[in-house]
Tab-separated table of C-alpha atoms in Angstrom:
chain	number	residue	atom	x	y	z
Z	1	MET	CA	-0.042	-0.310	0.220
Z	2	SER	CA	2.812	2.192	0.869
Z	3	LEU	CA	3.879	1.582	-2.606
Z	4	TYR	CA	0.870	2.601	-4.413
Z	5	LYS	CA	1.003	5.687	-2.214
Z	6	SER	CA	4.099	6.675	-2.909
Z	7	ILE	CA	3.633	6.493	-7.180
Z	8	PHE	CA	0.344	8.527	-6.519
Z	9	ILE	CA	2.147	10.840	-4.687
Z	10	MET	CA	4.716	11.044	-7.691
Z	11	LEU	CA	2.589	11.495	-10.947
Z	12	THR	CA	0.143	14.310	-8.563
Z	13	MET	CA	3.344	16.124	-8.197
Z	14	CYS	CA	4.378	15.681	-12.088
Z	15	LEU	CA	1.114	16.941	-13.272
Z	16	ILE	CA	1.250	20.008	-11.268
Z	17	ASN	CA	4.581	20.945	-12.180
Z	18	SER	CA	3.823	20.673	-15.949
Z	19	GLY	CA	0.634	22.855	-15.231
Z	20	CYS	CA	2.503	25.560	-14.032
Z	21	PHE	CA	5.184	25.404	-16.478
Z	22	TYR	CA	2.330	25.551	-19.558
Z	23	TYR	CA	1.055	28.212	-17.652
Z	24	ARG	CA	4.423	30.383	-17.221
Z	25	GLY	CA	5.001	29.761	-20.792
Z	26	ALA	CA	1.342	31.248	-21.577
Z	27	GLN	CA	1.878	34.368	-19.666
Z	28	GLN	CA	5.295	35.117	-21.382
Z	29	HIS	CA	4.209	34.406	-25.023
Z	30	LYS	CA	0.731	36.529	-24.188
Z	31	THR	CA	0.203	40.155	-26.385
Z	32	ASN	CA	-0.458	43.133	-24.688
Z	33	TYR	CA	-2.292	44.726	-27.434
Z	34	ARG	CA	-2.550	48.494	-25.673
Z	35	GLU	CA	0.981	48.500	-25.932
Z	36	LYS	CA	0.778	47.251	-29.660
Z	37	GLU	CA	-1.618	50.259	-30.150
Z	38	LYS	CA	1.223	52.974	-28.652
Z	39	GLU	CA	3.910	51.509	-31.070
Z	40	VAL	CA	1.559	51.545	-33.782
Z	41	LEU	CA	0.611	55.433	-33.133
Z	42	ASP	CA	4.389	56.197	-32.184
Z	43	GLN	CA	5.055	54.547	-35.825
Z	44	ILE	CA	2.651	56.243	-37.902
Z	45	LEU	CA	2.045	59.550	-36.172
Z	46	GLY	CA	6.070	60.188	-35.455
Z	47	PRO	CA	7.473	63.090	-36.312
Z	48	GLY	CA	9.732	61.939	-39.177
Z	49	SER	CA	7.004	59.319	-40.686
Z	50	TYR	CA	4.030	62.241	-40.812
Z	51	ASP	CA	3.456	65.275	-41.565
Z	52	ALA	CA	-0.005	67.367	-40.524
Z	53	ARG	CA	0.470	70.097	-42.862
Z	54	ILE	CA	0.631	68.172	-45.708
Z	55	ARG	CA	-2.914	67.045	-47.348
Z	56	PRO	CA	-3.430	63.011	-48.188
Z	57	SER	CA	-2.952	62.067	-52.057
Z	58	GLY	CA	-6.221	61.479	-54.225
Z	59	ILE	CA	-7.841	58.428	-54.916
Z	60	ASN	CA	-5.070	55.480	-55.370
Z	61	GLY	CA	-2.537	57.403	-54.319
Z	62	THR	CA	-2.756	59.992	-57.236
Z	63	ASP	CA	-1.927	63.424	-57.292
Z	64	GLY	CA	-5.594	64.548	-57.697
Z	65	PRO	CA	-7.721	66.379	-54.821
Z	66	ALA	CA	-8.271	64.806	-51.682
Z	67	VAL	CA	-12.078	63.279	-51.385
Z	68	VAL	CA	-13.773	64.031	-48.287
Z	69	ARG	CA	-17.201	62.401	-47.503
Z	70	ILE	CA	-19.687	63.810	-45.202
Z	71	ASN	CA	-23.039	63.011	-43.414
Z	72	ILE	CA	-24.853	64.877	-40.056
Z	73	PHE	CA	-27.089	63.376	-37.326
Z	74	ILE	CA	-29.501	66.083	-36.394
Z	75	ARG	CA	-30.149	65.774	-33.001
Z	76	SER	CA	-32.178	68.493	-31.714
Z	77	ILE	CA	-33.712	71.701	-33.646
Z	78	ALA	CA	-34.180	74.197	-30.550
Z	79	THR	CA	-35.645	77.753	-32.266
Z	80	ILE	CA	-36.596	79.044	-35.549
Z	81	SER	CA	-36.819	82.918	-34.901
Z	82	ASP	CA	-39.057	84.918	-37.587
Z	83	VAL	CA	-37.609	88.286	-36.525
Z	84	LYS	CA	-34.083	87.230	-36.694
Z	85	MET	CA	-34.594	84.985	-39.117
Z	86	GLU	CA	-32.322	82.442	-37.947
Z	87	TYR	CA	-32.598	78.815	-36.205
Z	88	SER	CA	-30.412	76.926	-33.804
Z	89	VAL	CA	-29.808	73.215	-34.558
Z	90	GLN	CA	-27.741	70.152	-32.852
Z	91	PHE	CA	-25.875	67.657	-34.456
Z	92	THR	CA	-23.409	65.448	-35.254
Z	93	PHE	CA	-21.157	66.039	-37.872
Z	94	ARG	CA	-18.503	63.265	-39.459
Z	95	GLU	CA	-15.911	63.595	-42.008
Z	96	GLN	CA	-14.261	60.541	-43.791
Z	97	TRP	CA	-11.425	60.173	-45.665
Z	98	THR	CA	-8.291	57.860	-46.576
Z	99	ASP	CA	-4.707	58.736	-46.096
Z	100	GLU	CA	-2.032	56.459	-46.683
Z	101	ARG	CA	0.343	57.417	-44.806
Z	102	LEU	CA	-1.580	56.300	-42.197
Z	103	LYS	CA	-1.854	52.190	-42.923
Z	104	PHE	CA	-1.078	49.884	-40.354
Z	105	ASN	CA	-0.507	46.295	-39.028
Z	106	ASP	CA	-3.958	45.057	-37.543
Z	107	TYR	CA	-2.382	42.184	-35.883
Z	108	GLY	CA	-4.739	39.631	-37.634
Z	109	GLY	CA	-7.411	41.945	-37.138
Z	110	ARG	CA	-7.079	42.434	-33.406
Z	111	LEU	CA	-6.494	46.295	-34.081
Z	112	LYS	CA	-9.727	47.309	-35.181
Z	113	TYR	CA	-8.965	50.922	-35.322
Z	114	LEU	CA	-7.061	53.508	-33.424
Z	115	THR	CA	-8.909	56.192	-31.586
Z	116	LEU	CA	-7.722	59.970	-31.176
Z	117	THR	CA	-9.215	63.050	-29.157
Z	118	GLU	CA	-6.624	65.144	-30.247
Z	119	ALA	CA	-7.306	66.649	-34.129
Z	120	ASN	CA	-4.264	68.672	-34.328
Z	121	ARG	CA	-2.446	64.703	-34.645
Z	122	VAL	CA	-3.953	64.342	-38.215
Z	123	TRP	CA	-4.196	66.415	-41.162
Z	124	MET	CA	-7.999	67.829	-41.446
Z	125	PRO	CA	-9.927	69.089	-43.943
Z	126	ASP	CA	-10.726	73.434	-43.161
Z	127	LEU	CA	-14.621	72.975	-43.603
Z	128	PHE	CA	-16.383	75.665	-42.456
Z	129	PHE	CA	-20.272	76.590	-41.789
Z	130	SER	CA	-21.163	79.936	-44.291
Z	131	ASN	CA	-24.491	80.951	-43.017
Z	132	GLU	CA	-23.379	80.482	-39.187
Z	133	LYS	CA	-23.856	83.429	-36.824
Z	134	GLU	CA	-23.167	81.481	-33.556
Z	135	GLY	CA	-21.498	77.706	-32.839
Z	136	HIS	CA	-19.878	76.281	-30.220
Z	137	PHE	CA	-18.655	72.710	-29.376
Z	138	HIS	CA	-19.408	70.679	-26.337
Z	139	ASN	CA	-16.902	69.964	-23.589
Z	140	ILE	CA	-19.000	68.004	-20.905
Z	141	ILE	CA	-17.641	65.920	-19.651
Z	142	MET	CA	-15.111	65.172	-21.894
Z	143	PRO	CA	-14.828	67.152	-25.162
Z	144	ASN	CA	-17.226	65.623	-27.666
Z	145	VAL	CA	-14.657	64.385	-30.168
Z	146	TYR	CA	-12.697	61.419	-31.597
Z	147	ILE	CA	-10.725	60.493	-34.506
Z	148	ARG	CA	-10.819	57.001	-35.807
Z	149	ILE	CA	-7.702	55.534	-37.925
Z	150	PHE	CA	-8.399	52.615	-39.624
Z	151	PRO	CA	-6.096	50.049	-41.009
Z	152	THR	CA	-6.608	51.115	-44.092
Z	153	GLY	CA	-5.466	54.548	-43.794
Z	154	SER	CA	-9.303	55.638	-43.431
Z	155	VAL	CA	-9.960	58.375	-41.109
Z	156	LEU	CA	-13.065	59.133	-39.696
Z	157	TYR	CA	-13.913	62.515	-37.710
Z	158	SER	CA	-16.625	63.020	-35.577
Z	159	ILE	CA	-17.739	65.904	-33.220
Z	160	ARG	CA	-21.268	66.976	-31.548
Z	161	ILE	CA	-21.945	71.063	-32.699
Z	162	SER	CA	-24.420	73.253	-31.681
Z	163	LEU	CA	-24.986	76.144	-34.543
Z	164	THR	CA	-27.037	79.406	-35.017
Z	165	LEU	CA	-27.429	79.374	-38.718
Z	166	ALA	CA	-29.129	82.249	-41.157
Z	167	CYS	CA	-32.553	81.453	-42.613
Z	168	PRO	CA	-33.909	84.224	-45.225
Z	169	MET	CA	-37.538	84.009	-44.973
Z	170	ASN	CA	-40.425	84.752	-47.679
Z	171	LEU	CA	-43.012	85.471	-44.907
Z	172	LYS	CA	-45.658	86.443	-47.854
Z	173	LEU	CA	-47.927	83.445	-46.868
Z	174	TYR	CA	-47.278	83.716	-42.831
Z	175	PRO	CA	-49.018	81.744	-41.145
Z	176	LEU	CA	-49.564	79.674	-44.305
Z	177	ASP	CA	-46.167	79.318	-45.143
Z	178	ARG	CA	-43.067	76.936	-45.275
Z	179	GLN	CA	-39.805	77.777	-44.879
Z	180	VAL	CA	-36.653	76.684	-46.435
Z	181	CYS	CA	-33.540	76.603	-44.092
Z	182	SER	CA	-30.630	75.483	-45.423
Z	183	LEU	CA	-26.993	74.483	-43.444
Z	184	ARG	CA	-23.946	75.110	-45.834
Z	185	MET	CA	-20.584	73.197	-45.645
Z	186	ALA	CA	-17.560	74.645	-47.708
Z	187	SER	CA	-13.783	74.688	-48.099
Z	188	TYR	CA	-12.005	77.660	-46.696
Z	189	GLY	CA	-8.764	77.269	-48.135
Z	190	TRP	CA	-8.492	74.226	-50.373
Z	191	THR	CA	-9.786	74.950	-53.839
Z	192	THR	CA	-11.209	71.896	-55.928
Z	193	ASP	CA	-7.971	70.879	-57.408
Z	194	ASP	CA	-6.688	70.047	-53.600
Z	195	LEU	CA	-9.898	69.165	-51.846
Z	196	VAL	CA	-13.546	68.257	-52.938
Z	197	PHE	CA	-16.656	67.314	-50.451
Z	198	TYR	CA	-18.749	64.622	-51.416
Z	199	TRP	CA	-22.149	63.522	-49.436
Z	200	LYS	CA	-22.070	59.943	-47.841
Z	201	GLU	CA	-23.888	57.367	-50.246
Z	202	ASP	CA	-25.799	56.165	-47.764
Z	203	ASP	CA	-27.827	58.094	-45.599
Z	204	PRO	CA	-26.055	61.219	-45.677
Z	205	VAL	CA	-28.610	63.239	-43.455
Z	206	GLN	CA	-29.989	61.662	-40.050
Z	207	VAL	CA	-32.488	62.704	-38.251
Z	208	VAL	CA	-33.518	61.945	-34.892
Z	209	ARG	CA	-36.632	60.026	-33.785
Z	210	ASN	CA	-39.593	61.907	-32.632
Z	211	LEU	CA	-38.164	65.529	-33.412
Z	212	HIS	CA	-39.870	67.976	-31.830
Z	213	LEU	CA	-40.805	71.520	-32.797
Z	214	PRO	CA	-42.978	74.002	-31.078
Z	215	ARG	CA	-44.427	75.594	-33.698
Z	216	PHE	CA	-42.904	73.834	-37.358
Z	217	THR	CA	-42.606	70.569	-38.834
Z	218	LEU	CA	-39.682	69.204	-40.439
Z	219	GLU	CA	-41.292	67.664	-43.553
Z	220	LYS	CA	-38.251	66.679	-45.551
Z	221	PHE	CA	-34.814	67.445	-46.058
Z	222	ASN	CA	-32.588	67.656	-49.590
Z	223	THR	CA	-28.860	67.266	-50.063
Z	224	ASP	CA	-27.232	69.420	-52.995
Z	225	TYR	CA	-24.243	70.870	-53.953
Z	226	CYS	CA	-23.369	74.386	-54.090
Z	227	ASN	CA	-19.849	75.221	-55.128
Z	228	SER	CA	-18.533	78.589	-55.336
Z	229	LYS	CA	-16.190	80.466	-57.408
Z	230	THR	CA	-14.408	83.684	-56.298
Z	231	ASN	CA	-11.285	85.322	-57.226
Z	232	THR	CA	-8.976	83.070	-55.650
Z	233	GLY	CA	-10.560	80.095	-57.140
Z	234	GLU	CA	-13.234	77.675	-56.924
Z	235	TYR	CA	-14.130	76.043	-53.642
Z	236	SER	CA	-16.712	72.546	-53.093
Z	237	CYS	CA	-19.591	73.173	-51.059
Z	238	LEU	CA	-22.253	71.063	-49.326
Z	239	LYS	CA	-25.673	72.106	-48.451
Z	240	VAL	CA	-29.025	70.028	-47.121
Z	241	ASP	CA	-32.048	72.197	-47.228
Z	242	LEU	CA	-34.670	71.795	-44.331
Z	243	ILE	CA	-37.986	72.304	-45.133
Z	244	PHE	CA	-40.375	73.392	-42.462
Z	245	LYS	CA	-43.925	74.035	-42.027
Z	246	ARG	CA	-45.686	76.062	-39.780
Z	247	GLU	CA	-48.348	74.545	-37.613
Z	248	PHE	CA	-51.426	76.664	-38.386
Z	249	SER	CA	-53.558	75.415	-35.473
Z	250	TYR	CA	-51.806	77.881	-33.014
Z	251	TYR	CA	-52.312	80.707	-35.064
Z	252	LEU	CA	-56.260	79.762	-35.699
Z	253	ILE	CA	-56.460	79.354	-32.039
Z	254	GLN	CA	-54.394	82.495	-31.319
Z	255	ILE	CA	-55.381	84.965	-33.675
Z	256	TYR	CA	-57.754	83.992	-36.131
Z	257	ILE	CA	-60.990	82.750	-34.335
Z	258	PRO	CA	-60.294	85.925	-31.760
Z	259	CYS	CA	-60.171	88.251	-34.714
Z	260	CYS	CA	-63.636	86.942	-36.376
Z	261	MET	CA	-64.968	86.715	-32.866
Z	262	LEU	CA	-63.760	90.686	-32.575
Z	263	VAL	CA	-65.477	91.410	-35.759
Z	264	ILE	CA	-68.886	89.662	-34.345
Z	265	VAL	CA	-69.151	91.447	-31.468
Z	266	SER	CA	-69.003	94.923	-33.128
Z	267	TRP	CA	-72.227	93.908	-35.131
Z	268	VAL	CA	-73.907	93.846	-32.293
Z	269	SER	CA	-73.942	97.760	-31.781
Z	270	PHE	CA	-76.262	97.460	-35.136
Z	271	TRP	CA	-79.158	95.589	-32.993
Z	272	LEU	CA	-78.944	97.740	-29.566
Z	273	ASP	CA	-81.433	100.640	-29.995
Z	274	GLN	CA	-79.907	103.833	-31.530
Z	275	ALA	CA	-81.097	106.442	-28.643
Z	276	ALA	CA	-78.311	104.022	-26.389
Z	277	VAL	CA	-75.502	106.242	-27.554
Z	278	PRO	CA	-73.221	105.540	-24.754
Z	279	ALA	CA	-73.949	101.607	-25.306
Z	280	ARG	CA	-72.902	102.050	-28.614
Z	281	VAL	CA	-69.737	104.073	-28.722
Z	282	SER	CA	-68.635	101.983	-25.610
Z	283	LEU	CA	-68.876	98.968	-27.711
Z	284	GLY	CA	-66.920	100.755	-31.362
Z	285	VAL	CA	-64.531	102.117	-29.304
Z	286	THR	CA	-63.666	98.753	-26.942
Z	287	THR	CA	-63.549	96.760	-30.158
Z	288	LEU	CA	-61.632	98.921	-32.406
Z	289	LEU	CA	-58.662	99.543	-29.311
Z	290	THR	CA	-58.743	95.282	-29.200
Z	291	MET	CA	-58.385	95.031	-32.452
Z	292	ALA	CA	-55.691	97.134	-33.081
Z	293	THR	CA	-53.816	96.075	-29.920
Z	294	GLN	CA	-54.334	92.460	-31.255
Z	295	THR	CA	-52.623	93.852	-34.344
Z	296	SER	CA	-49.904	95.831	-33.149
Z	297	GLY	CA	-49.031	92.153	-30.962
Z	298	ILE	CA	-48.757	89.943	-34.190
Z	299	ASN	CA	-46.590	93.151	-36.030
Z	300	ALA	CA	-44.235	92.479	-32.867
Z	301	SER	CA	-43.248	88.882	-33.295
Z	302	LEU	CA	-42.667	89.546	-37.093
Z	303	PRO	CA	-39.430	91.503	-38.635
Z	304	PRO	CA	-40.551	94.712	-40.740
Z	305	VAL	CA	-40.716	93.623	-44.010
Z	306	SER	CA	-41.500	95.514	-47.396
Z	307	TYR	CA	-44.087	93.590	-48.894
Z	308	THR	CA	-47.863	92.556	-47.472
Z	309	LYS	CA	-48.147	89.192	-45.711
Z	310	ALA	CA	-51.355	86.901	-45.442
Z	311	ILE	CA	-51.869	87.991	-41.826
Z	312	ASP	CA	-51.447	91.622	-42.799
Z	313	VAL	CA	-54.424	91.362	-45.178
Z	314	TRP	CA	-56.364	89.313	-42.286
Z	315	THR	CA	-55.998	91.558	-39.407
Z	316	GLY	CA	-56.673	94.960	-41.872
Z	317	VAL	CA	-59.693	93.833	-43.240
Z	318	CYS	CA	-60.957	93.019	-39.708
Z	319	LEU	CA	-59.775	96.355	-38.340
Z	320	THR	CA	-61.589	97.918	-41.598
Z	321	PHE	CA	-64.687	95.645	-40.720
Z	322	VAL	CA	-64.744	97.032	-36.826
Z	323	PHE	CA	-64.095	100.602	-37.744
Z	324	GLY	CA	-66.869	100.599	-40.271
Z	325	ALA	CA	-69.104	99.139	-37.439
Z	326	LEU	CA	-67.684	102.562	-35.739
Z	327	LEU	CA	-68.179	104.846	-38.406
Z	328	GLU	CA	-72.281	103.338	-39.169
Z	329	PHE	CA	-73.098	104.177	-35.769
Z	330	ALA	CA	-72.245	107.579	-36.655
Z	331	LEU	CA	-73.998	107.562	-39.696
Z	332	VAL	CA	-76.780	106.234	-37.772
Z	333	ASN	CA	-76.525	109.362	-35.212
Z	334	TYR	CA	-76.619	111.787	-37.891
Z	335	ALA	CA	-79.725	110.190	-39.430
Z	336	SER	CA	-81.455	110.065	-36.409
Z	337	ARG	CA	-80.990	113.700	-35.784
Z	338	SER	CA	-81.496	114.755	-39.120
Z	339	ASP	CA	-84.839	112.503	-38.790
Z	340	MET	CA	-85.750	114.074	-35.712
Z	341	TYR	CA	-85.531	117.820	-37.092
Z	342	ARG	CA	-87.672	116.893	-40.194
Z	343	ASP	CA	-90.222	115.517	-38.012
Z	344	ASN	CA	-90.465	118.403	-35.825
Z	345	MET	CA	-90.274	120.760	-38.877
Z	346	GLN	CA	-93.133	118.399	-40.572
Z	347	LYS	CA	-95.116	119.080	-37.607
Z	348	LYS	CA	-94.698	122.635	-37.555
Z	349	ARG	CA	-96.026	122.973	-41.158
Z	350	ARG	CA	-99.088	121.068	-40.504
Z	351	GLU	CA	-99.672	122.919	-37.025
Z	352	SER	CA	-99.236	126.171	-39.663
Z	353	GLU	CA	-101.153	124.753	-42.224
Z	354	LEU	CA	-103.941	123.784	-39.914
Z	355	GLU	CA	-103.820	127.220	-38.138
Z	356	HIS	CA	-104.073	128.550	-41.687
Z	357	ALA	CA	-107.120	126.524	-43.041
Z	358	ALA	CA	-108.753	127.114	-39.431
Z	359	ALA	CA	-108.572	130.985	-40.018
Z	360	LEU	CA	-109.734	130.537	-43.916
Z	361	GLU	CA	-113.161	128.943	-42.746
Z	362	ALA	CA	-113.617	131.284	-40.097
Z	363	ALA	CA	-113.183	133.830	-42.914
Z	364	ASP	CA	-115.814	132.181	-44.995
Z	365	GLN	CA	-118.034	131.467	-42.235
Z	366	LEU	CA	-117.731	135.617	-41.831
Z	367	GLU	CA	-118.435	136.137	-44.693
Z	368	ASP	CA	-121.229	133.628	-46.240
Z	369	GLY	CA	-122.273	132.354	-43.204
Z	370	THR	CA	-122.166	128.421	-45.017
Z	371	THR	CA	-119.535	126.298	-45.087
Z	372	PHE	CA	-119.426	122.500	-47.131
Z	373	PRO	CA	-117.299	120.382	-44.804
Z	374	MET	CA	-119.941	117.555	-45.845
Z	375	VAL	CA	-119.391	118.232	-49.538
Z	376	VAL	CA	-115.324	117.885	-49.458
Z	377	SER	CA	-115.635	114.770	-47.040
Z	378	TYR	CA	-118.110	113.439	-49.571
Z	379	TYR	CA	-115.522	113.753	-52.617
Z	380	LYS	CA	-112.171	112.946	-50.473
Z	381	PRO	CA	-113.216	109.076	-50.663
Z	382	LEU	CA	-113.763	108.864	-54.382
Z	383	VAL	CA	-110.874	110.240	-55.194
Z	384	ARG	CA	-108.570	107.743	-52.849
Z	385	ASP	CA	-110.964	104.975	-54.406
Z	386	GLY	CA	-109.969	106.249	-57.920
Z	387	LEU	CA	-105.931	106.488	-57.032
Z	388	SER	CA	-106.220	103.591	-55.877
Z	389	LYS	CA	-107.578	101.405	-58.709
Z	390	ASP	CA	-105.077	103.113	-61.100
Z	391	LYS	CA	-101.999	102.459	-59.325
Z	392	ARG	CA	-103.577	98.451	-59.035
Z	393	ARG	CA	-103.997	98.734	-62.551
Z	394	CYS	CA	-100.452	100.279	-63.276
Z	395	GLU	CA	-98.857	97.466	-61.098
Z	396	VAL	CA	-99.954	94.856	-63.170
Z	397	HIS	CA	-97.999	96.205	-66.282
Z	398	MET	CA	-94.680	96.739	-63.889
Z	399	PRO	CA	-91.712	94.498	-65.120
Z	400	HIS	CA	-90.275	92.019	-62.849
Z	401	GLN	CA	-87.164	93.940	-61.768
Z	402	GLU	CA	-89.528	97.220	-60.893
Z	403	ARG	CA	-91.746	94.779	-58.774
Z	404	ARG	CA	-88.682	94.003	-56.780
Z	405	SER	CA	-87.293	97.262	-56.173
Z	406	ASN	CA	-91.058	98.131	-54.996
Z	407	CYS	CA	-90.634	94.820	-52.570
Z	408	CYS	CA	-87.689	96.300	-51.436
Z	409	ARG	CA	-89.364	99.804	-50.680
Z	410	SER	CA	-92.508	98.130	-48.990
Z	411	TRP	CA	-90.031	96.024	-46.921
Z	412	LEU	CA	-87.797	99.440	-46.124
Z	413	SER	CA	-91.362	101.055	-45.656
Z	414	LYS	CA	-92.106	99.214	-42.428
Z	415	PHE	CA	-88.868	100.954	-40.675
Z	416	PRO	CA	-90.337	104.492	-40.751
Z	417	THR	CA	-86.957	106.409	-40.006
Z	418	ARG	CA	-83.693	106.454	-42.082
Z	419	SER	CA	-81.619	105.518	-38.959
Z	420	LYS	CA	-83.393	102.588	-38.175
Z	421	ARG	CA	-83.365	101.462	-42.019
Z	422	ILE	CA	-79.480	101.812	-41.942
Z	423	ASP	CA	-79.323	99.472	-39.038
Z	424	VAL	CA	-81.298	96.967	-40.819
Z	425	ILE	CA	-79.350	97.022	-44.088
Z	426	SER	CA	-76.027	96.711	-41.945
Z	427	ARG	CA	-77.235	93.614	-40.353
Z	428	ILE	CA	-77.738	91.915	-43.400
Z	429	THR	CA	-74.528	93.654	-45.171
Z	430	PHE	CA	-71.791	93.552	-42.926
Z	431	PRO	CA	-72.057	89.346	-42.592
Z	432	LEU	CA	-72.516	88.589	-46.374
Z	433	VAL	CA	-69.451	90.853	-47.226
Z	434	PHE	CA	-67.044	89.373	-44.261
Z	435	ALA	CA	-68.466	85.989	-45.418
Z	436	LEU	CA	-67.148	86.574	-49.162
Z	437	PHE	CA	-64.074	87.653	-47.801
Z	438	ASN	CA	-63.610	84.935	-45.787
Z	439	VAL	CA	-64.155	82.631	-49.120
Z	440	THR	CA	-61.959	84.634	-51.223
Z	441	TYR	CA	-59.158	84.622	-48.563
Z	442	TRP	CA	-58.835	81.400	-47.878
Z	443	SER	CA	-59.234	80.022	-51.780
Z	444	THR	CA	-56.908	82.660	-52.591
Z	445	TYR	CA	-54.066	81.795	-49.924
Z	446	LEU	CA	-54.482	77.788	-49.642
Z	447	PHE	CA	-54.220	77.406	-53.441
Z	448	ARG	CA	-51.105	79.565	-53.399
Z	449	GLN	CA	-49.701	77.339	-50.538
Z	450	ASP	CA	-50.977	74.040	-52.620
Z	451	GLN	CA	-48.715	75.755	-55.645
Z	452	ASP	CA	-45.805	76.346	-53.725
Z	453	ASN	CA	-45.819	72.334	-52.602
Z	454	GLU	CA	-45.567	71.516	-56.063
């Protein structure tokens, strides 16, 4: 038994020693690829092997222009200002090009790419945003930028940027308009003989899902080229057009419906008694001042452009209707005083005629001693009957248009005073004209909006 035990112990010790030897050998032959990255970076970016001031060669090592492909990822659009005609956007900007001087050994696919955070270590395209007003990089917590160098010499540069860009707007159809805001990128110093920008073939522009804008909707975007020629040469340029549609529901609730209500409220004065001067004056002046305040508030949120906007037509016509209702009361008041003056004059004339007739009758009685009241009263009905028969006989031969005008006259004759007739006509005329204006306004501007879409 002791012999078997000693043999078992010897075999166990041999196995342990062989395992330890294999483990030490594996440790000695294990490669530290992080150290290899440092060696590769020192090799390809060393002062004797790479100069960041020299641009890379063209395609396939030719002496042609360096080709840089670009794509952007729009993260958010903060504001679109109508007054300043600008918009703010935050996006990830990416450039990709090939620099054959940066090729390296990937050690069998172990080194997929090398990452740098210092852009000045390699050559960079001198791209700038031509319609930029303000801009800044993001440095929280670390600078949001990286450079990846691939074994084939391909370089990927990515950075997060926030920009405020100019956006010239055409506000003729405001607020039924669409605006095209561009993002332009161009080379500052390298001409097309040395540097050319191209959009990435697949998804050159990407937009974050559920992009929310307060008063606009991003309908679509278009990518294009915008090379520019100057005295110093031709420069490569890219642009993306962002097409924004203005949300009309906000303006319908805040502008159009309140203006309609103010116009309708101004018509209430047509139904008030013409003698209620304080009520009608206060109603007209209040609606006029409210409409003027509404118009000034709308114009304060827009730039002072030289052309007429759609909202200017609307507010101008609504203000005219409210002002017309106030002028209508002035006309009614004048007609009312004129009617009172005419009634007083007619009353005095009748009184004077009666006094004159009474004086003549008294004089006749004194001269003859007889009067003829029965004879006069006897012939008066005959005269009226004869006139009424002739009038009915003439009405049979009247044309239709004259009968219609007579109907209107007979309807207006129900209102004895001119002031009352003006009120009645205004009750019908103002709503009809305003309805006609609405039909014309909406059909015109909605049709022009459809034309712009085409």
